[in-house]
Every structure is written in C-alpha cells, then in structure tokens.
Amino acid sequence: MSLKYCQAPDCHTYFTKDRVKGQKGNKTNQTRRRSHLLHGEFCDTRCQDNWLSRYATRAVDHFGRLNKVKHLTEQNAWVKDYDYRSYRGEADVHYFVNRITNERRPLTEQQYNDSNYTLNER
Ligand SMILES: [Zn+2]
C-alpha cells in the first residue's frame, strides 16, 4: 500500500501529534501521508479548504468558468443511483433515474463507477 502526500500547501503547519516525525532530537512537523485521501488529495477537510482557498479561482479559470445559467431539462436530468442490497447478501441494483420524468434505466456496476459514462447531453 503506497502512501500519498496531502496536497494542501499548509498541511505541515497544523499542529497534531501524528504530523511530528523524525529522529529523536530532530523531529519536525511534516506533511501528512495517507493511503486514502479526500478526493485523492487531502488528509482532512481543513487541508481541502486550505487548498481551495488558495487555488479555487485558478482551478475554475483553468477548467472553465460558468458564465450563464444552466437549465435542468429531460435531456440532462439523468443521475446515477443504486438500491443498496448487499447488506442482505444480494447484488446492489444500479440505475439511471431522470429527475424530470422519473424514468429509470438499468446500469451495470462498471457503468455506475465510470465517471465519464452518462446519458446526459452535454
Ligand atoms: Zn493535510
């Protein structure tokens, strides 16, 4: 299991016992490393907010700023959902549901987990 570094610029400045690392007499406060990070990048919500506070505007400018109202229509109202059944030893049932028409269409678990797979018109 590989550890990844928290990407918050100030992670090492927050004082917690688990951030203190190093040889006796030469300990420093260090950036956290984790096998699982929030959004794959941050050790906790404070660090997530630290990054967002510093970089959110640049990130939005980079990936595209919304400059007009978006409208929910039948063509873009598909969201993924599932019925949780694994608690009783059955497979969970994954599906798309249209938030306007309430139509349901079945999904495989693989399609459910594929963040690029959508029925929505873009
Ligand atoms: Zn952190």
PDB file of N, CA, C and O and ligand atoms in Angstrom, residues 6 8 11 19 32 43-44 47, ligand 1:
ATOM      1  N   CYS A   6      -0.508  14.571   1.296  1.00  0.00           N
ATOM      2  CA  CYS A   6      -1.576  15.567   1.285  1.00  0.00           C
ATOM      3  C   CYS A   6      -1.080  16.759   0.457  1.00  0.00           C
ATOM      4  O   CYS A   6       0.064  17.190   0.602  1.00  0.00           O
ATOM      5  N   ALA A   8      -2.322  19.871   0.418  1.00  0.00           N
ATOM      6  CA  ALA A   8      -2.567  21.206   0.980  1.00  0.00           C
ATOM      7  C   ALA A   8      -1.235  21.909   1.224  1.00  0.00           C
ATOM      8  O   ALA A   8      -0.319  21.335   1.811  1.00  0.00           O
ATOM      9  N   CYS A  11      -0.404  21.951   5.105  1.00  0.00           N
ATOM     10  CA  CYS A  11      -0.620  20.751   5.925  1.00  0.00           C
ATOM     11  C   CYS A  11       0.420  20.654   7.044  1.00  0.00           C
ATOM     12  O   CYS A  11       0.078  20.381   8.195  1.00  0.00           O
ATOM     13  N   ARG A  19       1.628  14.517  12.983  1.00  0.00           N
ATOM     14  CA  ARG A  19       2.454  15.225  11.996  1.00  0.00           C
ATOM     15  C   ARG A  19       3.910  15.349  12.463  1.00  0.00           C
ATOM     16  O   ARG A  19       4.776  15.714  11.677  1.00  0.00           O
ATOM     17  N   ARG A  32       1.255  15.348   6.062  1.00  0.00           N
ATOM     18  CA  ARG A  32       0.714  14.010   6.288  1.00  0.00           C
ATOM     19  C   ARG A  32       0.818  13.159   5.030  1.00  0.00           C
ATOM     20  O   ARG A  32       0.689  13.656   3.910  1.00  0.00           O
ATOM     21  N   CYS A  43      -5.687  15.223   3.333  1.00  0.00           N
ATOM     22  CA  CYS A  43      -5.781  14.363   4.509  1.00  0.00           C
ATOM     23  C   CYS A  43      -7.034  14.626   5.325  1.00  0.00           C
ATOM     24  O   CYS A  43      -7.500  13.745   6.032  1.00  0.00           O
ATOM     25  N   ASP A  44      -7.566  15.837   5.275  1.00  0.00           N
ATOM     26  CA  ASP A  44      -8.802  16.150   6.008  1.00  0.00           C
ATOM     27  C   ASP A  44      -9.454  17.382   5.385  1.00  0.00           C
ATOM     28  O   ASP A  44      -8.912  17.982   4.445  1.00  0.00           O
ATOM     29  N   CYS A  47      -7.432  20.709   5.337  1.00  0.00           N
ATOM     30  CA  CYS A  47      -6.461  20.784   4.250  1.00  0.00           C
ATOM     31  C   CYS A  47      -7.149  20.971   2.894  1.00  0.00           C
ATOM     32  O   CYS A  47      -6.652  21.701   2.039  1.00  0.00           O
TER      33      CYS A  47
HETATM   34 ZN    ZN B   1      -3.146  17.674   5.010  1.00  0.00          ZN
END
